Tab-separated table of C-alpha atoms in Angstrom:
chain	number	residue	atom	x	y	z
U	1	MET	CA	6.662	1.690	-4.397
U	2	LYS	CA	10.229	1.620	-5.525
U	3	SER	CA	9.642	3.491	-8.560
U	4	LEU	CA	7.663	6.487	-7.409
U	5	VAL	CA	10.955	8.508	-7.073
U	6	ALA	CA	12.841	6.931	-9.879
U	7	PRO	CA	12.882	10.121	-11.926
U	8	VAL	CA	15.744	11.309	-9.864
U	9	ALA	CA	17.745	8.616	-11.575
U	10	VAL	CA	18.025	11.048	-14.373
U	11	LEU	CA	20.790	12.602	-12.691
U	12	THR	CA	22.827	9.518	-13.503
U	13	VAL	CA	22.294	10.080	-17.188
U	14	LEU	CA	23.974	13.263	-17.022
U	15	GLY	CA	27.317	11.511	-16.471
U	16	ALA	CA	26.794	9.781	-19.768
U	17	SER	CA	25.567	12.545	-21.939
U	18	ALA	CA	27.434	15.734	-23.102
U	19	ALA	CA	28.193	18.191	-20.569
U	20	LEU	CA	25.685	21.010	-19.939
U	21	ALA	CA	26.724	24.284	-18.704
U	22	GLU	CA	23.678	24.691	-16.327
U	23	PRO	CA	21.125	22.421	-14.747
U	24	VAL	CA	18.205	21.510	-16.840
U	25	ALA	CA	14.701	21.184	-15.748
U	26	TYR	CA	12.118	18.653	-16.855
U	27	ASP	CA	8.423	18.219	-16.379
U	28	PHE	CA	6.883	14.593	-16.057
U	29	ASP	CA	4.513	13.646	-18.723
U	30	PRO	CA	1.784	12.119	-16.704
U	31	SER	CA	0.398	10.015	-19.695
U	32	HIS	CA	3.631	8.153	-19.780
U	33	SER	CA	4.698	8.233	-16.192
U	34	GLN	CA	3.370	5.577	-13.858
U	35	VAL	CA	4.135	3.326	-10.755
U	36	VAL	CA	3.554	-0.535	-10.787
U	37	PHE	CA	3.532	-2.381	-7.420
U	38	GLU	CA	3.400	-6.086	-6.532
U	39	TYR	CA	3.096	-8.086	-3.570
U	40	GLY	CA	2.781	-11.903	-2.454
U	41	HIS	CA	-0.808	-12.859	-1.789
U	42	MET	CA	-1.005	-15.558	0.937
U	43	GLY	CA	1.596	-17.571	-0.771
U	44	PHE	CA	-0.523	-18.457	-3.646
U	45	SER	CA	0.128	-15.678	-6.178
U	46	THR	CA	1.767	-12.455	-6.883
U	47	SER	CA	-0.720	-9.481	-7.156
U	48	THR	CA	0.043	-6.318	-9.060
U	49	GLY	CA	-1.351	-2.849	-9.251
U	50	ILE	CA	-0.681	0.377	-11.252
U	51	VAL	CA	-0.965	4.022	-10.484
U	52	ASN	CA	-1.237	6.247	-13.781
U	53	GLY	CA	-0.948	9.909	-14.037
U	54	VAL	CA	2.250	10.564	-12.023
U	55	THR	CA	3.354	14.271	-12.216
U	56	GLY	CA	6.563	15.900	-11.184
U	57	LYS	CA	9.760	17.943	-11.886
U	58	LEU	CA	13.407	16.958	-12.405
U	59	LEU	CA	16.381	19.138	-12.042
U	60	LEU	CA	19.416	17.498	-13.749
U	61	ASP	CA	22.749	18.919	-13.218
U	62	ASN	CA	25.300	17.264	-15.713
U	63	GLU	CA	28.453	18.739	-14.263
U	64	ASN	CA	27.392	17.785	-10.597
U	65	PRO	CA	24.759	15.127	-10.473
U	66	ALA	CA	24.656	15.474	-6.720
U	67	ASN	CA	22.890	18.773	-7.260
U	68	SER	CA	20.147	17.246	-9.066
U	69	SER	CA	16.795	16.669	-7.694
U	70	VAL	CA	13.175	15.208	-8.127
U	71	GLU	CA	9.834	15.645	-6.934
U	72	ALA	CA	6.825	13.493	-7.800
U	73	THR	CA	3.296	13.432	-6.891
U	74	ILE	CA	1.461	9.972	-7.288
U	75	PRO	CA	-2.469	10.586	-7.526
U	76	LEU	CA	-4.178	7.415	-5.944
U	77	ALA	CA	-7.227	8.223	-8.093
U	78	GLY	CA	-5.036	6.582	-10.856
U	79	LEU	CA	-4.703	3.263	-8.659
U	80	ARG	CA	-5.947	0.186	-10.246
U	81	THR	CA	-5.565	-3.475	-9.530
U	82	VAL	CA	-6.998	-6.602	-11.043
U	83	SER	CA	-10.238	-6.031	-9.415
U	84	ARG	CA	-12.653	-3.075	-8.952
U	85	GLU	CA	-13.759	-4.715	-5.623
U	86	LEU	CA	-10.157	-4.749	-4.473
U	87	ASP	CA	-9.721	-1.037	-5.641
U	88	LYS	CA	-12.885	-0.165	-3.191
U	89	HIS	CA	-11.555	-2.344	-0.272
U	90	LEU	CA	-8.079	-0.400	-0.472
U	91	PHE	CA	-9.776	2.809	0.140
U	92	GLY	CA	-11.998	1.531	2.749
U	93	ALA	CA	-11.553	1.254	6.715
U	94	ASP	CA	-8.972	-1.702	6.411
U	95	PHE	CA	-6.440	0.332	4.546
U	96	PHE	CA	-6.403	4.055	3.376
U	97	ASN	CA	-9.842	4.967	4.720
U	98	ALA	CA	-9.951	7.957	2.332
U	99	ASP	CA	-11.533	9.089	-0.690
U	100	GLN	CA	-9.726	7.669	-3.550
U	101	GLY	CA	-10.128	10.768	-5.739
U	102	GLU	CA	-8.334	12.982	-3.049
U	103	ALA	CA	-5.667	10.694	-1.731
U	104	VAL	CA	-2.014	11.330	-2.996
U	105	ALA	CA	1.582	10.079	-2.274
U	106	THR	CA	4.568	12.214	-2.722
U	107	PHE	CA	8.202	11.758	-3.267
U	108	LYS	CA	10.840	14.565	-2.741
U	109	SER	CA	14.522	13.679	-3.071
U	110	THR	CA	17.187	14.649	-0.546
U	111	LYS	CA	20.324	13.150	-1.878
U	112	VAL	CA	21.379	11.768	-5.456
U	113	GLU	CA	24.362	9.560	-5.836
U	114	GLN	CA	25.622	8.611	-9.210
U	115	ASP	CA	26.205	4.768	-9.422
U	116	GLY	CA	27.590	4.047	-12.798
U	117	ASP	CA	27.247	5.855	-16.071
U	118	ASP	CA	23.496	5.459	-16.383
U	119	GLU	CA	22.476	4.649	-12.972
U	120	ALA	CA	21.920	6.617	-9.727
U	121	LYS	CA	20.529	5.980	-6.195
U	122	VAL	CA	18.125	8.501	-5.301
U	123	THR	CA	17.211	9.004	-1.442
U	124	GLY	CA	14.249	10.928	-0.629
U	125	ASP	CA	11.106	11.437	1.498
U	126	PHE	CA	8.175	9.313	0.718
U	127	THR	CA	4.888	10.314	2.009
U	128	LEU	CA	1.961	7.692	1.748
U	129	ASN	CA	-1.325	7.698	3.831
U	130	GLY	CA	-0.120	10.455	6.102
U	131	VAL	CA	3.284	8.968	6.947
U	132	THR	CA	6.697	10.120	5.649
U	133	LYS	CA	9.463	7.794	5.478
U	134	PRO	CA	13.088	7.924	3.746
U	135	VAL	CA	13.150	5.695	0.653
U	136	VAL	CA	16.074	4.737	-1.718
U	137	LEU	CA	15.366	4.487	-5.482
U	138	GLU	CA	17.648	2.587	-7.725
U	139	VAL	CA	17.254	4.517	-10.888
U	140	ASP	CA	18.336	3.582	-14.381
U	141	LEU	CA	18.342	6.183	-17.424
U	142	ASN	CA	16.848	5.001	-20.385
U	143	LYS	CA	17.331	7.766	-22.893
U	144	ILE	CA	17.842	11.634	-23.060
U	145	GLY	CA	17.354	13.315	-26.405
U	146	ALA	CA	14.831	14.717	-28.838
U	147	HIS	CA	11.213	13.043	-28.617
U	148	PRO	CA	10.687	11.591	-31.988
U	149	MET	CA	6.948	12.768	-31.934
U	150	THR	CA	7.266	16.203	-30.666
U	151	GLY	CA	11.008	17.078	-31.240
U	152	LYS	CA	11.188	18.519	-27.663
U	153	ASP	CA	14.059	17.574	-25.459
U	154	ALA	CA	12.898	14.521	-23.307
U	155	ALA	CA	14.448	12.222	-20.840
U	156	GLY	CA	13.283	8.688	-19.509
U	157	PHE	CA	14.010	6.765	-16.332
U	158	ASP	CA	13.153	3.505	-14.629
U	159	ALA	CA	13.390	3.128	-10.804
U	160	GLU	CA	12.754	0.409	-8.300
U	161	THR	CA	12.436	0.347	-4.371
U	162	ARG	CA	10.706	-1.775	-1.717
U	163	ILE	CA	8.562	-0.437	1.011
U	164	ALA	CA	7.000	-2.065	4.000
U	165	ARG	CA	3.086	-1.548	4.113
U	166	SER	CA	2.970	-1.480	7.797
U	167	GLU	CA	5.454	1.481	7.957
U	168	PHE	CA	2.654	3.525	6.310
U	169	ASN	CA	-0.292	2.177	8.474
U	170	LEU	CA	-1.411	-0.237	5.636
U	171	GLY	CA	-0.437	-3.444	7.181
U	172	LYS	CA	-3.688	-5.101	7.553
U	173	PHE	CA	-3.609	-8.903	6.851
U	174	ALA	CA	0.296	-9.184	7.029
U	175	PRO	CA	2.000	-11.674	6.993
U	176	ALA	CA	-0.621	-13.593	5.070
U	177	VAL	CA	-0.412	-10.725	2.375
U	178	ASP	CA	3.199	-9.918	2.159
U	179	ASP	CA	4.042	-6.645	4.164
U	180	GLU	CA	6.866	-5.912	1.559
U	181	VAL	CA	5.823	-4.358	-1.659
U	182	ALA	CA	8.031	-4.071	-4.720
U	183	VAL	CA	7.705	-0.756	-6.500
U	184	MET	CA	8.754	-0.066	-10.057
U	185	ILE	CA	8.591	3.395	-11.482
U	186	THR	CA	8.905	4.664	-15.070
U	187	VAL	CA	9.091	8.286	-15.916
U	188	GLU	CA	9.126	10.290	-19.291
U	189	ALA	CA	9.718	13.872	-18.867
U	190	VAL	CA	10.009	16.725	-21.315
U	191	LYS	CA	12.253	19.774	-20.928
U	192	THR	CA	10.678	22.792	-19.237
U	193	GLU	CA	9.978	25.616	-21.516
């Protein structure tokens, strides 16, 4: 779930763009923001899933990226794997044991560190399945500028991280099914009006 908090990486972009007098707020576009995850399945394959409809807010401070922040909500109603049966299983007693339509994960940044012109490390609290743990997102800035379709100021980021399922009480079948899950996040955000 490395990328759920990736939007905070936007802070890094600030160092590469024109200086802004004040921090700029952005709202995620849930139609173009998602989390992709993958894990090894019994040594035979790499399984992949996606969570669509990620929402959140970014605050980017170009003059002092450490003052930037990000908050994201990942609606697990948008979770899809390669199989409807597996989707149902994930929300059964072996894993979430919850109503898929009501389950959410969240990320709230606690620290932003610029790591190059268009890169940042964003540390934050990631809550999944009722458990909160610190996670570090490696964030890359894709672009900041006017959106070609809307003309509105927009920002785009990709982020990556790794989490251990077992730390969130989702460790069933480990180690046959890898405990470590790679997470990739992509966020497209529009300047708040």
